Short mmCIF file of C-alpha atoms in Angstrom, two decimals:
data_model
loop_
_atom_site.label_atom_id
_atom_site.label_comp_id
_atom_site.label_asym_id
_atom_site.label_seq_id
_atom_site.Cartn_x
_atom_site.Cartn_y
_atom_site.Cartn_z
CA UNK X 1 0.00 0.00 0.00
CA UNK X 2 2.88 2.30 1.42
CA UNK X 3 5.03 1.68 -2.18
CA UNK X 4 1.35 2.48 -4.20
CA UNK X 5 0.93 5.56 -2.79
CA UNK X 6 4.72 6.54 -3.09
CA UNK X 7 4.66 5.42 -6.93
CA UNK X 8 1.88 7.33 -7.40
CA UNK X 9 2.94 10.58 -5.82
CA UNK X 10 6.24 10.17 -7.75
CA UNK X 11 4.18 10.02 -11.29
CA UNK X 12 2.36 13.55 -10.46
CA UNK X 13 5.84 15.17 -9.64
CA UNK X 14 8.28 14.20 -13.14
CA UNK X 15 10.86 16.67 -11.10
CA UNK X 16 11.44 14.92 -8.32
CA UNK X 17 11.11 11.56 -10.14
CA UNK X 18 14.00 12.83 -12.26
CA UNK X 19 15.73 12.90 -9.48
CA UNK X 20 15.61 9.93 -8.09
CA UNK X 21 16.00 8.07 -11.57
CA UNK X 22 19.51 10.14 -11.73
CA UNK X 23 20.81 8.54 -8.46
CA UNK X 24 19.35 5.18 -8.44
CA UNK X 25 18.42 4.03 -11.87
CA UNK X 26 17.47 0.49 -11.10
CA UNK X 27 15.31 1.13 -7.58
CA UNK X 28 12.58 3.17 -10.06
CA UNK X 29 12.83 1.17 -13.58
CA UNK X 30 8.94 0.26 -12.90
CA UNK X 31 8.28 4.44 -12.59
CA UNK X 32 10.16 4.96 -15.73
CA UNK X 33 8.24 2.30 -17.86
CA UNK X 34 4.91 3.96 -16.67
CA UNK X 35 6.10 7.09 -18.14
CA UNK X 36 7.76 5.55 -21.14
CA UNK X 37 4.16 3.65 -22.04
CA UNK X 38 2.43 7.12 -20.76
CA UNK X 39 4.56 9.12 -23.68
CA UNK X 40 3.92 6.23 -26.50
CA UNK X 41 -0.12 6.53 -25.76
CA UNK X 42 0.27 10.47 -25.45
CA UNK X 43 1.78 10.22 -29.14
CA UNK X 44 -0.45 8.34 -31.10
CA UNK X 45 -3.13 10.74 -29.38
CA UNK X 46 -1.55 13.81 -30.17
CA UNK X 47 -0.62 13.08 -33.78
CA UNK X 48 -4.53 12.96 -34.56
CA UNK X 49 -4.54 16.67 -33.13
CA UNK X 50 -0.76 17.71 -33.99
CA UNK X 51 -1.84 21.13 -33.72
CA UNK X 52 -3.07 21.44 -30.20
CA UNK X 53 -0.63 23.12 -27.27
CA UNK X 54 -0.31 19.97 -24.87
CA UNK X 55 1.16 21.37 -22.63
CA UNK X 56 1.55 17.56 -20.17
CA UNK X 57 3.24 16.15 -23.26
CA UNK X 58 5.95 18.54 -23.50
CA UNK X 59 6.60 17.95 -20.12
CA UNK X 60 6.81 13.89 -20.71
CA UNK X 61 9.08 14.69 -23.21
CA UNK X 62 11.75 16.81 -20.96
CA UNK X 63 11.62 14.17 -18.20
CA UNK X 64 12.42 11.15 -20.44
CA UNK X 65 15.07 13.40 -22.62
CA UNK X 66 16.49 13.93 -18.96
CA UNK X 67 16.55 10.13 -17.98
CA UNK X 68 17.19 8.62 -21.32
CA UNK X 69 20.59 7.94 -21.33
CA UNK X 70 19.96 5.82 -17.68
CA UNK X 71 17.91 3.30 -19.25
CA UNK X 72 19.49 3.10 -22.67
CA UNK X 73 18.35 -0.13 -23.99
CA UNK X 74 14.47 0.53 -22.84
CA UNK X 75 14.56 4.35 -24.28
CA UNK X 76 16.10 3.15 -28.60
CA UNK X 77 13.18 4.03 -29.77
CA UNK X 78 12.42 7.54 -28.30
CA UNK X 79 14.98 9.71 -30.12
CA UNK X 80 13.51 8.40 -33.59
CA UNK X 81 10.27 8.75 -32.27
CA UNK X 82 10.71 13.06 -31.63
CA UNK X 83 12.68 12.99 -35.37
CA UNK X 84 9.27 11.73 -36.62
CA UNK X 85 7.49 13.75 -34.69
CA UNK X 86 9.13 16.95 -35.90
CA UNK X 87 9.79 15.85 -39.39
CA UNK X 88 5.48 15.14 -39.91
CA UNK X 89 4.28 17.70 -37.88
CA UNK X 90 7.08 20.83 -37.30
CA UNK X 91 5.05 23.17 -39.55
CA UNK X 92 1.90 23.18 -37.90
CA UNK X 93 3.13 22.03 -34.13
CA UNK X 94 2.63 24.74 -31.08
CA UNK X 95 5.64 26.90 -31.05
CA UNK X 96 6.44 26.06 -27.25
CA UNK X 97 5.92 22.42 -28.11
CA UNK X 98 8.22 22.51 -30.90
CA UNK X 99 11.06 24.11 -28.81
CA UNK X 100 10.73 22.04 -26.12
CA UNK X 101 10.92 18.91 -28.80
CA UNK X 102 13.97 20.70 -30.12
CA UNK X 103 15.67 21.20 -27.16
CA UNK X 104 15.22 17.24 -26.31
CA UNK X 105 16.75 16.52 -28.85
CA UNK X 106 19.97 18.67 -28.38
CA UNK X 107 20.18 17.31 -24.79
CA UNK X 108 20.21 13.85 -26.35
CA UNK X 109 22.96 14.68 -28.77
CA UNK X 110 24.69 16.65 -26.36
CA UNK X 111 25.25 13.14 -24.85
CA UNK X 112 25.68 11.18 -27.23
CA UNK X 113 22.25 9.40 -27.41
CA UNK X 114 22.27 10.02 -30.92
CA UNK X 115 24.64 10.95 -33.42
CA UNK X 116 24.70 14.42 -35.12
CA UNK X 117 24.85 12.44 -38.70
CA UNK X 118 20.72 11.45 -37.50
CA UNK X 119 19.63 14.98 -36.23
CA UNK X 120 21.97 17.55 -38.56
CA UNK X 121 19.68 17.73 -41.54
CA UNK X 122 16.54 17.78 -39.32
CA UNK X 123 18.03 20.89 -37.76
CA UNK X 124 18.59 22.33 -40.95
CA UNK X 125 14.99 21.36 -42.08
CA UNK X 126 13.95 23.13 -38.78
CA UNK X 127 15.35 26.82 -40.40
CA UNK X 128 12.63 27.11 -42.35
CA UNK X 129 9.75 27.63 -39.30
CA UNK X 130 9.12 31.02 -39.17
CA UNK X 131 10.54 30.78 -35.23
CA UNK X 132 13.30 33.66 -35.06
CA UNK X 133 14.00 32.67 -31.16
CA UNK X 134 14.41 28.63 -32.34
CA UNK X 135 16.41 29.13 -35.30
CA UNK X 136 18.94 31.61 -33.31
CA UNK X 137 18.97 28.00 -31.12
CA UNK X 138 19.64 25.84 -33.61
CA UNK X 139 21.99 28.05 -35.70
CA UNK X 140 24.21 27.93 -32.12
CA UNK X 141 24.17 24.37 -31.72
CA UNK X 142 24.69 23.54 -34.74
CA UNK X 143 28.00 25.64 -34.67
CA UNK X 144 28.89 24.14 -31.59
CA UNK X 145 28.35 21.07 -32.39
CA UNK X 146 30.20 20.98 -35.76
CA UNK X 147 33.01 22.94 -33.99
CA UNK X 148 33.47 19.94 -31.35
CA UNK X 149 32.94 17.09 -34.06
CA UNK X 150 36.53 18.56 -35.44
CA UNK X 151 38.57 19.63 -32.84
CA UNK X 152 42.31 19.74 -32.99
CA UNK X 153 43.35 17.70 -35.65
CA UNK X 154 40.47 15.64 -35.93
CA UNK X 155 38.21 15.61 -39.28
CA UNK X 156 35.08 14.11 -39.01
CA UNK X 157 34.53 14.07 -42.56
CA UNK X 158 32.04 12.04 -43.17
CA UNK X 159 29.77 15.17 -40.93
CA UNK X 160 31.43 17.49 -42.71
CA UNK X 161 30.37 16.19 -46.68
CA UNK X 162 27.32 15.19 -45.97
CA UNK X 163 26.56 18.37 -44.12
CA UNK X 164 28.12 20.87 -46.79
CA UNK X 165 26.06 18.74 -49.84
CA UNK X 166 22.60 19.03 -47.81
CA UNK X 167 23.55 23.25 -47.53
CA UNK X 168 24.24 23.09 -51.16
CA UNK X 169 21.01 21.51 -51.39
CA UNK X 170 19.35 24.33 -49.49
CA UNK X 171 20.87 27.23 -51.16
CA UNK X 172 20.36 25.95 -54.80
CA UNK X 173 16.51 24.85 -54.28
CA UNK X 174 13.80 26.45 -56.47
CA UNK X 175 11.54 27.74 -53.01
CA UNK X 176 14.99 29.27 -51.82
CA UNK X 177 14.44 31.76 -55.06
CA UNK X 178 11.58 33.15 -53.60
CA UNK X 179 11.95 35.91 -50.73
CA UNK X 180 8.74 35.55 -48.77
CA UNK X 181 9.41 31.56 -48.66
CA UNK X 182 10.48 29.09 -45.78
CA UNK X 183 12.92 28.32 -48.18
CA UNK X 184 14.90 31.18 -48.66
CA UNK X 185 14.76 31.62 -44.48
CA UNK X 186 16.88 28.11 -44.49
CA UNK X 187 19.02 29.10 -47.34
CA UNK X 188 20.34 32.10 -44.82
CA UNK X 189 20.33 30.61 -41.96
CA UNK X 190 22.53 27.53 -43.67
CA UNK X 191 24.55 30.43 -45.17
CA UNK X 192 25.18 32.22 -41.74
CA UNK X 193 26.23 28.18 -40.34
CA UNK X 194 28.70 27.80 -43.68
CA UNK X 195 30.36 31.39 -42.99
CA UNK X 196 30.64 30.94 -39.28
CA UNK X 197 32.49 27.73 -39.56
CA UNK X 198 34.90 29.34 -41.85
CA UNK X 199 35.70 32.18 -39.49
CA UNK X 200 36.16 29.40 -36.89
CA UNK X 201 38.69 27.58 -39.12
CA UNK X 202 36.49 24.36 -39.15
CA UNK X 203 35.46 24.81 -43.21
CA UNK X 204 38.19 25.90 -44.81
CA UNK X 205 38.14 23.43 -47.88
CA UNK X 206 37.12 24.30 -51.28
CA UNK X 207 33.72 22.50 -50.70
CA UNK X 208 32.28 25.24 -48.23
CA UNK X 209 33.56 28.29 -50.00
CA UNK X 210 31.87 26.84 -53.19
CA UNK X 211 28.53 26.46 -51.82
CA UNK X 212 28.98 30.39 -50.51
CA UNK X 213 29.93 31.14 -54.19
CA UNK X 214 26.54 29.68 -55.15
CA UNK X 215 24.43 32.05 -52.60
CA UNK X 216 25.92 34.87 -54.53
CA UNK X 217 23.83 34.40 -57.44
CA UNK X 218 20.70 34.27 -55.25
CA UNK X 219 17.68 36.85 -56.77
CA UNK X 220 17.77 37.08 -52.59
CA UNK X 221 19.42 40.35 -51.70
CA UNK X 222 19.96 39.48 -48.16
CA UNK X 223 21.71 36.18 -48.97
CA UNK X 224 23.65 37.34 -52.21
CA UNK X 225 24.94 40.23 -50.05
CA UNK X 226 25.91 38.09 -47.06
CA UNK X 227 28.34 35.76 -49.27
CA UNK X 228 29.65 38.66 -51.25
CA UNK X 229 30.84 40.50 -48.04
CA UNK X 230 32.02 36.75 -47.16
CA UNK X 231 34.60 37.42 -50.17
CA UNK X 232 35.19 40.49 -49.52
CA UNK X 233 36.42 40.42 -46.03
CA UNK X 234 36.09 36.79 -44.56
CA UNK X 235 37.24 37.20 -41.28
CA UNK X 236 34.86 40.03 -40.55
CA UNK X 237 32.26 39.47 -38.59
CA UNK X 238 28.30 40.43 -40.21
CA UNK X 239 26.13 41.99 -38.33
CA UNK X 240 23.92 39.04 -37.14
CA UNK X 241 20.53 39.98 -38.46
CA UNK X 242 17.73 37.57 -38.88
CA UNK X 243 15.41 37.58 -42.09
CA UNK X 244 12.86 40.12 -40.50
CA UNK X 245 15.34 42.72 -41.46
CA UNK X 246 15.37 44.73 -44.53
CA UNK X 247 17.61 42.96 -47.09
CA UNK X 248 19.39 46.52 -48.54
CA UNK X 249 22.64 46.77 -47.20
CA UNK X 250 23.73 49.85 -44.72
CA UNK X 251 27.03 50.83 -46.85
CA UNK X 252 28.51 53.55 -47.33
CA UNK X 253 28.92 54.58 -43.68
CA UNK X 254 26.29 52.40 -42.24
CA UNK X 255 22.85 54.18 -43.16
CA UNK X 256 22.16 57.83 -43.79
CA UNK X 257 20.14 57.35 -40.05
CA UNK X 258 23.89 56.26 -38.68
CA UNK X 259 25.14 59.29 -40.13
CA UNK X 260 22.19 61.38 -38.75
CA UNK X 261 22.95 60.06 -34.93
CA UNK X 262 26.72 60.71 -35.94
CA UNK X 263 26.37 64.47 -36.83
CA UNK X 264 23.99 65.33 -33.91
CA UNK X 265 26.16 63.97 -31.25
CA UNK X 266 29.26 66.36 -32.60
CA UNK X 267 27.51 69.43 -33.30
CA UNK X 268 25.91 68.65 -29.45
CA UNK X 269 29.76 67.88 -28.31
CA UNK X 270 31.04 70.72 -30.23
CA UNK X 271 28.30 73.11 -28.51
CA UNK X 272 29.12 72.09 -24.92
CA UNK X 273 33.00 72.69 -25.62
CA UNK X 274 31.67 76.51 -26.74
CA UNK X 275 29.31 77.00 -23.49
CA UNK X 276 30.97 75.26 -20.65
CA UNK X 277 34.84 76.09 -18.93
CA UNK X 278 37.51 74.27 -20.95
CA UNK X 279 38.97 70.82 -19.12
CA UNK X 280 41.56 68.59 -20.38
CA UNK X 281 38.53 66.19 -20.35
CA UNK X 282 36.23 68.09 -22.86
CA UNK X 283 39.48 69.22 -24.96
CA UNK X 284 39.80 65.02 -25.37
CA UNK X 285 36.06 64.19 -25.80
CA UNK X 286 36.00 67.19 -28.33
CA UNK X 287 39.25 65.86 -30.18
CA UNK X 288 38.05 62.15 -30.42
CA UNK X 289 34.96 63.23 -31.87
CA UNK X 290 36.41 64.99 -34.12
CA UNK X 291 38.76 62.50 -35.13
CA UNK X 292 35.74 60.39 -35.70
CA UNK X 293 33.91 62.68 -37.53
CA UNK X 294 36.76 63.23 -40.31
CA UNK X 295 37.11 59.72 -40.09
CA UNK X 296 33.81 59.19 -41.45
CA UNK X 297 33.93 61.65 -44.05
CA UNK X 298 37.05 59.85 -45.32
CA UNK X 299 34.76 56.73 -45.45
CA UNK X 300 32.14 58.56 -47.40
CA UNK X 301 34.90 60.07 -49.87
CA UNK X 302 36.54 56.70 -50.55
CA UNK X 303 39.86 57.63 -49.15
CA UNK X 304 39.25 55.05 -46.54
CA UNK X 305 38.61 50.92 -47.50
CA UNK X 306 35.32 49.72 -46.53
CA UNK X 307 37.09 46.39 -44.85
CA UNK X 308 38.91 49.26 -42.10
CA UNK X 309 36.80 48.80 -39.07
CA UNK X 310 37.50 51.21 -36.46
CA UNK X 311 38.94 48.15 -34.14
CA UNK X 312 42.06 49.34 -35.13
CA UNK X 313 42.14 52.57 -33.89
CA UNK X 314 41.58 53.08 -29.79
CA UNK X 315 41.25 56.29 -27.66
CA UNK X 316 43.88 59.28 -28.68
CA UNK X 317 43.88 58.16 -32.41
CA UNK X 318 46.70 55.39 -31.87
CA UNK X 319 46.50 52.32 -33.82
CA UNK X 320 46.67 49.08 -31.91
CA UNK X 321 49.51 47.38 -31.74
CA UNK X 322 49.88 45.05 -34.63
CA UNK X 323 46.81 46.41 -36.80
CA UNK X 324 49.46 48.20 -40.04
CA UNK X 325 45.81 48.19 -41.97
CA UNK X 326 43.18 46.31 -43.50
CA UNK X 327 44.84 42.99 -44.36
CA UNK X 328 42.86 41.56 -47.24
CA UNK X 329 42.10 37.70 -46.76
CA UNK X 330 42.03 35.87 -50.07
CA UNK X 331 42.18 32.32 -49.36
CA UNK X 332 38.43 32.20 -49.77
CA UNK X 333 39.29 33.70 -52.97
CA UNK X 334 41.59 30.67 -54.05
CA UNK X 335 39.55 28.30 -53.08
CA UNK X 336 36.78 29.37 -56.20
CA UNK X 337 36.60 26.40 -58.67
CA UNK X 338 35.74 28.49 -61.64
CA UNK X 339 36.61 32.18 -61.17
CA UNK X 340 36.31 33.07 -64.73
CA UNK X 341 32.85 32.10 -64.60
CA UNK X 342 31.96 33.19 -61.52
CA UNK X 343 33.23 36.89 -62.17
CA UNK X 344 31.57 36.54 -65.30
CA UNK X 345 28.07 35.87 -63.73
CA UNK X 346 28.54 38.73 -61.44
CA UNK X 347 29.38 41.45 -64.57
CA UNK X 348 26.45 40.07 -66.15
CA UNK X 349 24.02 40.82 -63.06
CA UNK X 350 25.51 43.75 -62.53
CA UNK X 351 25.56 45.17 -66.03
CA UNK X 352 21.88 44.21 -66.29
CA UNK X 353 20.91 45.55 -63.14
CA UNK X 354 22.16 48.95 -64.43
CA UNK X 355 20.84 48.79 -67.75
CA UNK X 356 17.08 47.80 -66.53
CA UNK X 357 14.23 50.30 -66.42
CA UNK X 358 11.36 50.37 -63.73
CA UNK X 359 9.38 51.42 -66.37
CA UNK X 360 9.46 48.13 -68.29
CA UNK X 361 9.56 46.22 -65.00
CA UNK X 362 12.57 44.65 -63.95
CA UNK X 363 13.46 45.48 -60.54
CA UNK X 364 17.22 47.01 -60.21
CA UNK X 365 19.46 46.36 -57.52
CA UNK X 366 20.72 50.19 -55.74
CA UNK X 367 23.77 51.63 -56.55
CA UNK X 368 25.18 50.42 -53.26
CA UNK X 369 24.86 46.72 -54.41
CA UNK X 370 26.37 47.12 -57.57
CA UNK X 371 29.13 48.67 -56.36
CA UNK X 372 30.10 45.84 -53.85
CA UNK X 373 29.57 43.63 -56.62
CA UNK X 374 31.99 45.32 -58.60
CA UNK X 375 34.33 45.09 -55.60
CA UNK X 376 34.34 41.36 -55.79
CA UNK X 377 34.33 41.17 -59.83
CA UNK X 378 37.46 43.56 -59.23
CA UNK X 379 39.61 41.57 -56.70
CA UNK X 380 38.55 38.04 -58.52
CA UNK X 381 39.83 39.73 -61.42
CA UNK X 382 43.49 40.91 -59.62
CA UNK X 383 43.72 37.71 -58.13
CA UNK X 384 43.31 35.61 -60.33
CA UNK X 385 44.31 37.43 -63.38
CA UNK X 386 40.75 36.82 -65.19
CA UNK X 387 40.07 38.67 -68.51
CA UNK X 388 36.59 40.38 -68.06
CA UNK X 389 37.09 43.08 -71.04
CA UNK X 390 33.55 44.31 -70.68
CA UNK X 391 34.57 45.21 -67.23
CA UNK X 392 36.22 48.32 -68.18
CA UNK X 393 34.63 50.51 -70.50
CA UNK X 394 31.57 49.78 -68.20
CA UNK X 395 33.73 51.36 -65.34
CA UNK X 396 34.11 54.57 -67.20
CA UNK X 397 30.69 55.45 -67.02
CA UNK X 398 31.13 56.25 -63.76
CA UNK X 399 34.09 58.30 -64.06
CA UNK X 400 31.94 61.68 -63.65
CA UNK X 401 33.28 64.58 -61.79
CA UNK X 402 29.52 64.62 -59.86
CA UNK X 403 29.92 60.75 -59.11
CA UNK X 404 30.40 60.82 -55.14
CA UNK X 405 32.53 57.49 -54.84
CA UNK X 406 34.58 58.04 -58.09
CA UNK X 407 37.60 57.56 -55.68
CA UNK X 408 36.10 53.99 -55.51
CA UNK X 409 35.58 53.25 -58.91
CA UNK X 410 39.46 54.31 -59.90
CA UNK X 411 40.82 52.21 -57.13
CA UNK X 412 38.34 49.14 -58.49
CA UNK X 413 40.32 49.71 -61.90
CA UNK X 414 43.42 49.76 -60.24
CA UNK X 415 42.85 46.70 -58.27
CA UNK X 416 41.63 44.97 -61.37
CA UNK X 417 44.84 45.58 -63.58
CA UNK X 418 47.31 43.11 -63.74
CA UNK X 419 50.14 42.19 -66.24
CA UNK X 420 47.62 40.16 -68.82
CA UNK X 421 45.37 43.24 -68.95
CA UNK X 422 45.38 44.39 -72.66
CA UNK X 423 46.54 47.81 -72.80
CA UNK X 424 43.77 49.12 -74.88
#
């Protein structure tokens, strides 16, 4: 009667259940197949109503996640059971549900109930719920998880090809083309995973910088922009937006709100300076901001490189130690299977883009996007010695004394000269 009530009691309070499980595993096996047979009925109930909150099922799910591993022979089946659950269902499944599925799953794999060959591509599958918060989660673990798979000098390779194929996959599809799709929310979210493992020196091989190469011939401007930056500067960090966010870029100085902010704050610095006593302190704040402010304006002429972050430069205008300027990266560069064509896909886009009228509908990518284009067209071209003839003459249009970044344009000539350039 005494071990009734005490089972019972036990099955209304999973916590403290858990608990016990953890230190004495074989004392409660008879609790844990209750709830193991309590989850399997729970299942084939809930996938009649897939879409309905059950809440008491999540919470079956967390306990057994939890205890799993203690009764490993018993619990096989329950890993594969979630991946079908979430593979059927993830689309229309309560958003707290879903997490706490995901998260199960993670916990499992964190150790090593399952391998990350089973759960990778559902993970990837996962990007395209419209979830921000479980997407950020995923894109993490996924990192992590890829990160610890080759550590030191350990290549799990096997991971690493089938992962970098299924991206490829994701990037290329046909509903990745379309911007308001689930699709093209996977394609950069698998982006973002491909470009973070490169800055953590986990993909450096050919394979991974090719499927970035593909993204930048996305009709996507916020994934064809996020792998041309890639090239551009690959050890740079992107600002880590999600999909919800406009997909112009903020070049040129940031945004012209940036710049706004920017100009405010100095003209507000500059005025206290004019009202209040002088101090060493306000001569400094006055003098940084200054600095700053002429900094900018460099930026804005083109006497500055875009890839110059203002890391290098600290308080009093000193450069860091080490930082002699903008190192440009271009083993991402090397790594390009077919430069020629790939430079010769950009020109194309580009050249179209600024030959299309709005008036006979084709939609034109701004100024600001061509010109980062042309950035990369221009240093694929230096590097690898490519000969893109159209690319010049199509320069010169821009060579206009009113053209604001004609600084730009001259150094993209320079940069693209090299000793197989014809001289004509």
């Amino acid at each position: 009667m005494g071990r009734n009530l005490r089972s019972t009691n036990l099955l209304s309070n999973l916590p403290q259940l858990q608990n016990l499980i953890k230190r004495d595993p074989r004392s409660y096996e008879e609790e844990f197949n209750q709830q193991l047979h309590h989850f399997e009925a729970s299942l084939a109930i809930f996938e009649l109503k897939p879409d309905e909150e059950a809440k008491e099922f999540g919470e079956i799910i967390n306990f057994l996640s939890q205890v799993a591993r203690c009764y490993p022979q018993k619990s096989a089946r329950f890993p594969g059971q979630l991946i079908d659950l979430l593979q059927k269902h993830y689309p229309v499944l309560n958003a707290e549900l879903r997490k706490s599925i995901v998260q199960a799953l993670i916990l499992l794999r964190n150790r090593g109930v399952i391998s990350n060959v089973t759960v990778m591509p559902l993970f990837f599958t996962l990007f395209r719920c419209r979830d921000k918060k479980l997407r950020s989660m995923l894109y993490s673990h996924i990192v992590n998880d890829v990160k610890v798979a080759n550590k030191g000098k350990h290549r799990d390779h096997k991971l690493n090809k089938s992962l970098q194929s299924f991206m490829y996959t994701m990037v290329t599809a046909a509903d990745a083309q379309d911007k308001h799709g689930e699709g093209a929310m996977a394609a950069k979210k698998s982006l973002d995973v491909c470009i973070e493992l490169y800055r953590k020196n986990v993909w450096t091989d050919a394979k991974a910088v090719n499927v970035i190469v593909q993204a930048c011939f996305s009709p996507i401007n916020k994934i064809m922009l996020t792998a041309v930056q890639f090239f551009l500067n690959p050890l740079k960090k992107s600002n880590e937006g999600d999909e919800d966010d406009e997909d112009e870029p903020s070049t040129n100085g940031e945004s012209a709100g940036q710049t706004k902010k920017n100009r405010v704050n100095f003209m507000m610095i500059q005025h206290q300076s004019n009202i209040n006593r002088k101090t060493k302190y306000r001569t400094r704040v006055l003098d940084k901001a200054t600095r700053i402010r002429k900094r900018e304006q460099a930026k804005r002429d083109g006497q500055l490189p875009d890839e110059e972050d203002e890391d290098g430069i600290v308080s009093g205008g000193k450069k860091k130690k080490g930082s002699s300027g903008p190192a440009v990266n271009f083993d991402a560069l090397s790594l390009v299977h077919d430069p020629q064509s790939f430079a010769e896909k950009l020109f194309a886009r580009v050249h179209r883009s600024a030959t299309a009228t709005k008036r006979g509908g084709s939609t034109t990518d701004r100024f600001e996007v061509r010109l980062l284009l042309l950035k990369l067209i221009s240093r694929l071209i230096g590097h690898h010695q490519l000969q893109v003839l159209a690319f010049y003459p199509f320069l010169q249009r821009y060579l206009q004394p009113h053209q604001v970044d004609v600084t730009q344009i001259l150094a993209l000539l320079a940069n693209a000269s090299h000793a197989f350039t014809p001289p004509d």
